[in-house]
PDB file of C-alpha atoms in Angstrom:
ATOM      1  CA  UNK A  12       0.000   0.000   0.000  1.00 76.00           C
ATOM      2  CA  UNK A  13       1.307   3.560  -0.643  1.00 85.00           C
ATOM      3  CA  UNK A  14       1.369   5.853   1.897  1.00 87.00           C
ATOM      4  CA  UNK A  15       1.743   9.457   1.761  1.00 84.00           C
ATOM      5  CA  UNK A  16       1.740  12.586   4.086  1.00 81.00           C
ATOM      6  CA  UNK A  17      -1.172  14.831   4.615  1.00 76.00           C
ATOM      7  CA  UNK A  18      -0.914  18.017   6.052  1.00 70.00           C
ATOM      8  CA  UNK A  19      -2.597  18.704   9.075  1.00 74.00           C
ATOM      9  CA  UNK A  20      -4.395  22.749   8.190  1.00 78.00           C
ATOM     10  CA  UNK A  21      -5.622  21.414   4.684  1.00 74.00           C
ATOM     11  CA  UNK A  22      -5.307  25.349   4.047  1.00 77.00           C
ATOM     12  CA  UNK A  23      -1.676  25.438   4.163  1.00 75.00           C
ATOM     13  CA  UNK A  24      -1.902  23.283   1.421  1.00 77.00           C
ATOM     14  CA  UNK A  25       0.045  24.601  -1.995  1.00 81.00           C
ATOM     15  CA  UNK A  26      -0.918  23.036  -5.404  1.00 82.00           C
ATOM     16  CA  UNK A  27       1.633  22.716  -7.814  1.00 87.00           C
ATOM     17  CA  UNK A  28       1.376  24.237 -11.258  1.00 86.00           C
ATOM     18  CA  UNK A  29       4.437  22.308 -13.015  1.00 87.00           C
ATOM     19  CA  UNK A  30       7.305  20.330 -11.488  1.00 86.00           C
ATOM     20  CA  UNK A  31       8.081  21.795  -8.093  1.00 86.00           C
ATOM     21  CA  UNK A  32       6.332  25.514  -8.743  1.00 87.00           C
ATOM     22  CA  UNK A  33       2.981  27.119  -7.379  1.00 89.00           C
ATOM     23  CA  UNK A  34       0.938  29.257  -9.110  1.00 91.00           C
ATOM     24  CA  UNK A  35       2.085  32.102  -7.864  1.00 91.00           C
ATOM     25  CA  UNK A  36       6.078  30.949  -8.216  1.00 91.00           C
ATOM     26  CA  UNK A  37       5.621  30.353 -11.766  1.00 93.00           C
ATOM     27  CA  UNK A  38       3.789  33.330 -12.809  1.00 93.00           C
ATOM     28  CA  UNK A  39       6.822  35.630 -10.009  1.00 94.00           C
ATOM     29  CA  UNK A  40       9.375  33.696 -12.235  1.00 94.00           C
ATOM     30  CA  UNK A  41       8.160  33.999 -15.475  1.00 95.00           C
ATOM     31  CA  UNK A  42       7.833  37.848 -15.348  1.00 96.00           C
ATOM     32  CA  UNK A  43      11.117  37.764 -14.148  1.00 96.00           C
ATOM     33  CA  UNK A  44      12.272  35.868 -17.354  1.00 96.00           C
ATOM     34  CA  UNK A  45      10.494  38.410 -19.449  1.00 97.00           C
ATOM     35  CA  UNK A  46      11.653  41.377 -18.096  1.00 96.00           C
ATOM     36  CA  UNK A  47      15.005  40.310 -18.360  1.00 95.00           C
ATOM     37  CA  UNK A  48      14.848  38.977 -21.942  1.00 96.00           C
ATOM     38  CA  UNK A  49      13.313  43.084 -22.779  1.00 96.00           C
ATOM     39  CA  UNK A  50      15.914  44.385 -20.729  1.00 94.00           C
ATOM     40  CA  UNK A  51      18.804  43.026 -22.482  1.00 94.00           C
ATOM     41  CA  UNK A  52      17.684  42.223 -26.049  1.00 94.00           C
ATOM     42  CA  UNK A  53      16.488  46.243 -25.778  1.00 94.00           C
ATOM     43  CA  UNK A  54      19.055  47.880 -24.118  1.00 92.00           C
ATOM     44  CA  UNK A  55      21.815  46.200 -23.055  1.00 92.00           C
ATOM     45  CA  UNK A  56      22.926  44.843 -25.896  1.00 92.00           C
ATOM     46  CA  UNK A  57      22.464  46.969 -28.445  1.00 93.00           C
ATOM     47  CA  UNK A  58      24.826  49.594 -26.247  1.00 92.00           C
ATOM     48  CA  UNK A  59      27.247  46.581 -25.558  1.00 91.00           C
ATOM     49  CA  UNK A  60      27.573  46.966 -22.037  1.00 91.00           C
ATOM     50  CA  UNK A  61      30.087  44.678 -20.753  1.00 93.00           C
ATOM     51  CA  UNK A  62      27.795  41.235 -19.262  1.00 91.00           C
ATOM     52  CA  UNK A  63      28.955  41.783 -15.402  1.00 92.00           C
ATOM     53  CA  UNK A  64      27.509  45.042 -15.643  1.00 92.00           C
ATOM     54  CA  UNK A  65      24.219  43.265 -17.134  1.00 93.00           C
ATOM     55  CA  UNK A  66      24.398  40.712 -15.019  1.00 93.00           C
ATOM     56  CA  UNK A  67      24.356  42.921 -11.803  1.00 94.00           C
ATOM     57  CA  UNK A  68      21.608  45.061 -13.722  1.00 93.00           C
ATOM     58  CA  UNK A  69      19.238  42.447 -14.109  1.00 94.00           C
ATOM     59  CA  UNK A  70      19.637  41.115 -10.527  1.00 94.00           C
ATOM     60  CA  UNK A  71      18.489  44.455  -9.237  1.00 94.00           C
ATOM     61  CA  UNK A  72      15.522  44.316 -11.577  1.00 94.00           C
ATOM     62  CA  UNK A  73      15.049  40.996 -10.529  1.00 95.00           C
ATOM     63  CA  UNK A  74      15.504  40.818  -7.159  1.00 95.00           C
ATOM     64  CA  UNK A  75      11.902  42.804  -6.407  1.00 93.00           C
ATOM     65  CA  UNK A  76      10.256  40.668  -8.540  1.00 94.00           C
ATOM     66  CA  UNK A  77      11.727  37.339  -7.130  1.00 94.00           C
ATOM     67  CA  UNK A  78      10.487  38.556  -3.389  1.00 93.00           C
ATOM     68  CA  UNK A  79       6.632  38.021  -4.268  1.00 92.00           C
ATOM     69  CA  UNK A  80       7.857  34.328  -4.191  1.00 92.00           C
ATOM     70  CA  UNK A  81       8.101  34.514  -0.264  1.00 90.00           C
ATOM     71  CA  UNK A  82       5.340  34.539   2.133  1.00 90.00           C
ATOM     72  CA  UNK A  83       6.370  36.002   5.454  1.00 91.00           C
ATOM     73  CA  UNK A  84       4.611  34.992   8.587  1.00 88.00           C
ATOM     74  CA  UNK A  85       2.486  33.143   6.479  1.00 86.00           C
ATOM     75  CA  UNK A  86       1.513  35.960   4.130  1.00 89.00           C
ATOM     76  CA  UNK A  87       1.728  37.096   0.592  1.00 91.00           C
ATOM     77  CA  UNK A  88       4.051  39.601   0.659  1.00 92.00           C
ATOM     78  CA  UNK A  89       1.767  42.144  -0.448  1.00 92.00           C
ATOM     79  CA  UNK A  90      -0.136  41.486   2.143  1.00 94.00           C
ATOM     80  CA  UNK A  91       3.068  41.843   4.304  1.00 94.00           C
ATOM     81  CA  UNK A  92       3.908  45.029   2.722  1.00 94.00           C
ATOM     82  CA  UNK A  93       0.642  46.805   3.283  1.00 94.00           C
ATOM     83  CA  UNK A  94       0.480  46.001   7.052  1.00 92.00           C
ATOM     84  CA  UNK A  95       4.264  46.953   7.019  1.00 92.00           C
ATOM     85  CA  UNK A  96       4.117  50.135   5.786  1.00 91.00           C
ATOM     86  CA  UNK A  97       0.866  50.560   7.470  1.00 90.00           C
ATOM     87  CA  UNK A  98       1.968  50.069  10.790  1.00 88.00           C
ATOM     88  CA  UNK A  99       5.777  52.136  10.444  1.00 86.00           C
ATOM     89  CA  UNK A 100       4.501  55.038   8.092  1.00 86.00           C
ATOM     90  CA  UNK A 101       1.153  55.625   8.284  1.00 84.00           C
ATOM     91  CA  UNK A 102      -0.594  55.064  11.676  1.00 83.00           C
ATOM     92  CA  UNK A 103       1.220  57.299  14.620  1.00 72.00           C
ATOM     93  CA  UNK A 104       3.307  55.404  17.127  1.00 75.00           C
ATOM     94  CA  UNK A 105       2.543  57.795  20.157  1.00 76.00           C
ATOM     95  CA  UNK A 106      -1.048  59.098  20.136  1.00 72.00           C
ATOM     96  CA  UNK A 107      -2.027  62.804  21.257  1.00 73.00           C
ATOM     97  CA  UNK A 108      -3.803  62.786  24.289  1.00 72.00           C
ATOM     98  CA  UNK A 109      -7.437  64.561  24.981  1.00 69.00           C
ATOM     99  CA  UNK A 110      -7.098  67.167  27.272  1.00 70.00           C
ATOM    100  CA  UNK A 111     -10.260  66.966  29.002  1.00 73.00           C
ATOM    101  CA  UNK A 112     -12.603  64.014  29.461  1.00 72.00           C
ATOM    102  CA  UNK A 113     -16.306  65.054  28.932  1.00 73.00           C
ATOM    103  CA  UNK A 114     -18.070  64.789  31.901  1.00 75.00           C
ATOM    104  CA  UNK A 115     -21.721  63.027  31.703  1.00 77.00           C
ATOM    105  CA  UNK A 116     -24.834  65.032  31.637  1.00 78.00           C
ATOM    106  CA  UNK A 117     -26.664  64.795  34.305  1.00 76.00           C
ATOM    107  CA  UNK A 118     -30.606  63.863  33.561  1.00 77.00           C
ATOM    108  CA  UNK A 119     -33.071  66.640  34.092  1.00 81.00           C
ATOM    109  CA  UNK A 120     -36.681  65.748  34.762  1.00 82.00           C
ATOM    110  CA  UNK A 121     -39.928  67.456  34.885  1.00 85.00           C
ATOM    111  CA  UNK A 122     -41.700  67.477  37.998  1.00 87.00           C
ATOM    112  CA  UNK A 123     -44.751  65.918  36.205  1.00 89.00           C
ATOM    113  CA  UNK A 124     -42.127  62.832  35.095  1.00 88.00           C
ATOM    114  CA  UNK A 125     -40.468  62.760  38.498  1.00 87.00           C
ATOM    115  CA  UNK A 126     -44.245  62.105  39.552  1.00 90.00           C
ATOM    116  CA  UNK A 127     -44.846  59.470  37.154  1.00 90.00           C
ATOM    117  CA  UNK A 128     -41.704  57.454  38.394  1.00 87.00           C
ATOM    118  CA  UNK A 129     -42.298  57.380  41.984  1.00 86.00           C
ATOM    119  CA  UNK A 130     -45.710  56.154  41.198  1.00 89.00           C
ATOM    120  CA  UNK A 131     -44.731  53.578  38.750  1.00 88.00           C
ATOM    121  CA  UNK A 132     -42.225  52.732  41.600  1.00 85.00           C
ATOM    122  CA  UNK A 133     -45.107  52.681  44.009  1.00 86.00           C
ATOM    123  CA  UNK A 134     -46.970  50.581  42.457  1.00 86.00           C
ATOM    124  CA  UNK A 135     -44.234  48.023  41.431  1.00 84.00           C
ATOM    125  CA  UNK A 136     -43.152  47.818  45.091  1.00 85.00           C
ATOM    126  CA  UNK A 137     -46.662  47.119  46.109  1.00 85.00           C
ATOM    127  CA  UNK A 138     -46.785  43.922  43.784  1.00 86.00           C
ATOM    128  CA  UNK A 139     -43.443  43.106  44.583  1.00 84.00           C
ATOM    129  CA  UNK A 140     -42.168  43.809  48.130  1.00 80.00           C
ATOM    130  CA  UNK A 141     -38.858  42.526  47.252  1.00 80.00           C
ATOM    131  CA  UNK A 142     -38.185  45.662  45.082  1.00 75.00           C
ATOM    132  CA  UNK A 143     -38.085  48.126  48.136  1.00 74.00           C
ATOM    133  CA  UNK A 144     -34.709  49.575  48.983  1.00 70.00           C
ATOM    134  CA  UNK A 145     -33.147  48.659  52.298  1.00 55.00           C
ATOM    135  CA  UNK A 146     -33.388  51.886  54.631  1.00 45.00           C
TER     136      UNK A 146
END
Protein backbone atom coordinates (compact mmCIF):
# COMPACT_ATOMS: atom_id res chain seq x y z
CA UNK A 1 0.00 0.00 0.00
CA UNK A 2 1.31 3.56 -0.64
CA UNK A 3 1.37 5.85 1.90
CA UNK A 4 1.74 9.46 1.76
CA UNK A 5 1.74 12.59 4.09
CA UNK A 6 -1.17 14.83 4.62
CA UNK A 7 -0.91 18.02 6.05
CA UNK A 8 -2.60 18.70 9.08
CA UNK A 9 -4.40 22.75 8.19
CA UNK A 10 -5.62 21.41 4.68
CA UNK A 11 -5.31 25.35 4.05
CA UNK A 12 -1.68 25.44 4.16
CA UNK A 13 -1.90 23.28 1.42
CA UNK A 14 0.05 24.60 -2.00
CA UNK A 15 -0.92 23.04 -5.40
CA UNK A 16 1.63 22.72 -7.81
CA UNK A 17 1.38 24.24 -11.26
CA UNK A 18 4.44 22.31 -13.01
CA UNK A 19 7.31 20.33 -11.49
CA UNK A 20 8.08 21.79 -8.09
CA UNK A 21 6.33 25.51 -8.74
CA UNK A 22 2.98 27.12 -7.38
CA UNK A 23 0.94 29.26 -9.11
CA UNK A 24 2.09 32.10 -7.86
CA UNK A 25 6.08 30.95 -8.22
CA UNK A 26 5.62 30.35 -11.77
CA UNK A 27 3.79 33.33 -12.81
CA UNK A 28 6.82 35.63 -10.01
CA UNK A 29 9.38 33.70 -12.24
CA UNK A 30 8.16 34.00 -15.48
CA UNK A 31 7.83 37.85 -15.35
CA UNK A 32 11.12 37.76 -14.15
CA UNK A 33 12.27 35.87 -17.35
CA UNK A 34 10.49 38.41 -19.45
CA UNK A 35 11.65 41.38 -18.10
CA UNK A 36 15.00 40.31 -18.36
CA UNK A 37 14.85 38.98 -21.94
CA UNK A 38 13.31 43.08 -22.78
CA UNK A 39 15.91 44.38 -20.73
CA UNK A 40 18.80 43.03 -22.48
CA UNK A 41 17.68 42.22 -26.05
CA UNK A 42 16.49 46.24 -25.78
CA UNK A 43 19.06 47.88 -24.12
CA UNK A 44 21.81 46.20 -23.05
CA UNK A 45 22.93 44.84 -25.90
CA UNK A 46 22.46 46.97 -28.44
CA UNK A 47 24.83 49.59 -26.25
CA UNK A 48 27.25 46.58 -25.56
CA UNK A 49 27.57 46.97 -22.04
CA UNK A 50 30.09 44.68 -20.75
CA UNK A 51 27.80 41.23 -19.26
CA UNK A 52 28.95 41.78 -15.40
CA UNK A 53 27.51 45.04 -15.64
CA UNK A 54 24.22 43.27 -17.13
CA UNK A 55 24.40 40.71 -15.02
CA UNK A 56 24.36 42.92 -11.80
CA UNK A 57 21.61 45.06 -13.72
CA UNK A 58 19.24 42.45 -14.11
CA UNK A 59 19.64 41.12 -10.53
CA UNK A 60 18.49 44.46 -9.24
CA UNK A 61 15.52 44.32 -11.58
CA UNK A 62 15.05 41.00 -10.53
CA UNK A 63 15.50 40.82 -7.16
CA UNK A 64 11.90 42.80 -6.41
CA UNK A 65 10.26 40.67 -8.54
CA UNK A 66 11.73 37.34 -7.13
CA UNK A 67 10.49 38.56 -3.39
CA UNK A 68 6.63 38.02 -4.27
CA UNK A 69 7.86 34.33 -4.19
CA UNK A 70 8.10 34.51 -0.26
CA UNK A 71 5.34 34.54 2.13
CA UNK A 72 6.37 36.00 5.45
CA UNK A 73 4.61 34.99 8.59
CA UNK A 74 2.49 33.14 6.48
CA UNK A 75 1.51 35.96 4.13
CA UNK A 76 1.73 37.10 0.59
CA UNK A 77 4.05 39.60 0.66
CA UNK A 78 1.77 42.14 -0.45
CA UNK A 79 -0.14 41.49 2.14
CA UNK A 80 3.07 41.84 4.30
CA UNK A 81 3.91 45.03 2.72
CA UNK A 82 0.64 46.81 3.28
CA UNK A 83 0.48 46.00 7.05
CA UNK A 84 4.26 46.95 7.02
CA UNK A 85 4.12 50.13 5.79
CA UNK A 86 0.87 50.56 7.47
CA UNK A 87 1.97 50.07 10.79
CA UNK A 88 5.78 52.14 10.44
CA UNK A 89 4.50 55.04 8.09
CA UNK A 90 1.15 55.63 8.28
CA UNK A 91 -0.59 55.06 11.68
CA UNK A 92 1.22 57.30 14.62
CA UNK A 93 3.31 55.40 17.13
CA UNK A 94 2.54 57.80 20.16
CA UNK A 95 -1.05 59.10 20.14
CA UNK A 96 -2.03 62.80 21.26
CA UNK A 97 -3.80 62.79 24.29
CA UNK A 98 -7.44 64.56 24.98
CA UNK A 99 -7.10 67.17 27.27
CA UNK A 100 -10.26 66.97 29.00
CA UNK A 101 -12.60 64.01 29.46
CA UNK A 102 -16.31 65.05 28.93
CA UNK A 103 -18.07 64.79 31.90
CA UNK A 104 -21.72 63.03 31.70
CA UNK A 105 -24.83 65.03 31.64
CA UNK A 106 -26.66 64.79 34.31
CA UNK A 107 -30.61 63.86 33.56
CA UNK A 108 -33.07 66.64 34.09
CA UNK A 109 -36.68 65.75 34.76
CA UNK A 110 -39.93 67.46 34.89
CA UNK A 111 -41.70 67.48 38.00
CA UNK A 112 -44.75 65.92 36.20
CA UNK A 113 -42.13 62.83 35.10
CA UNK A 114 -40.47 62.76 38.50
CA UNK A 115 -44.24 62.10 39.55
CA UNK A 116 -44.85 59.47 37.15
CA UNK A 117 -41.70 57.45 38.39
CA UNK A 118 -42.30 57.38 41.98
CA UNK A 119 -45.71 56.15 41.20
CA UNK A 120 -44.73 53.58 38.75
CA UNK A 121 -42.23 52.73 41.60
CA UNK A 122 -45.11 52.68 44.01
CA UNK A 123 -46.97 50.58 42.46
CA UNK A 124 -44.23 48.02 41.43
CA UNK A 125 -43.15 47.82 45.09
CA UNK A 126 -46.66 47.12 46.11
CA UNK A 127 -46.79 43.92 43.78
CA UNK A 128 -43.44 43.11 44.58
CA UNK A 129 -42.17 43.81 48.13
CA UNK A 130 -38.86 42.53 47.25
CA UNK A 131 -38.18 45.66 45.08
CA UNK A 132 -38.09 48.13 48.14
CA UNK A 133 -34.71 49.58 48.98
CA UNK A 134 -33.15 48.66 52.30
CA UNK A 135 -33.39 51.89 54.63
Amino acid sequence: MIETKVPMDVRTYKAKLIGPFTTRQLICVSAAVCIDALLFFGVIHPLGLPIRLAVFGLVFVDFPIIAFIAEPMGMPMEKYLKNVLWKNLITPTKRKAKSSIPEPKAATYTSKEQKQSKSKMAKLVKTHPEYKAYK
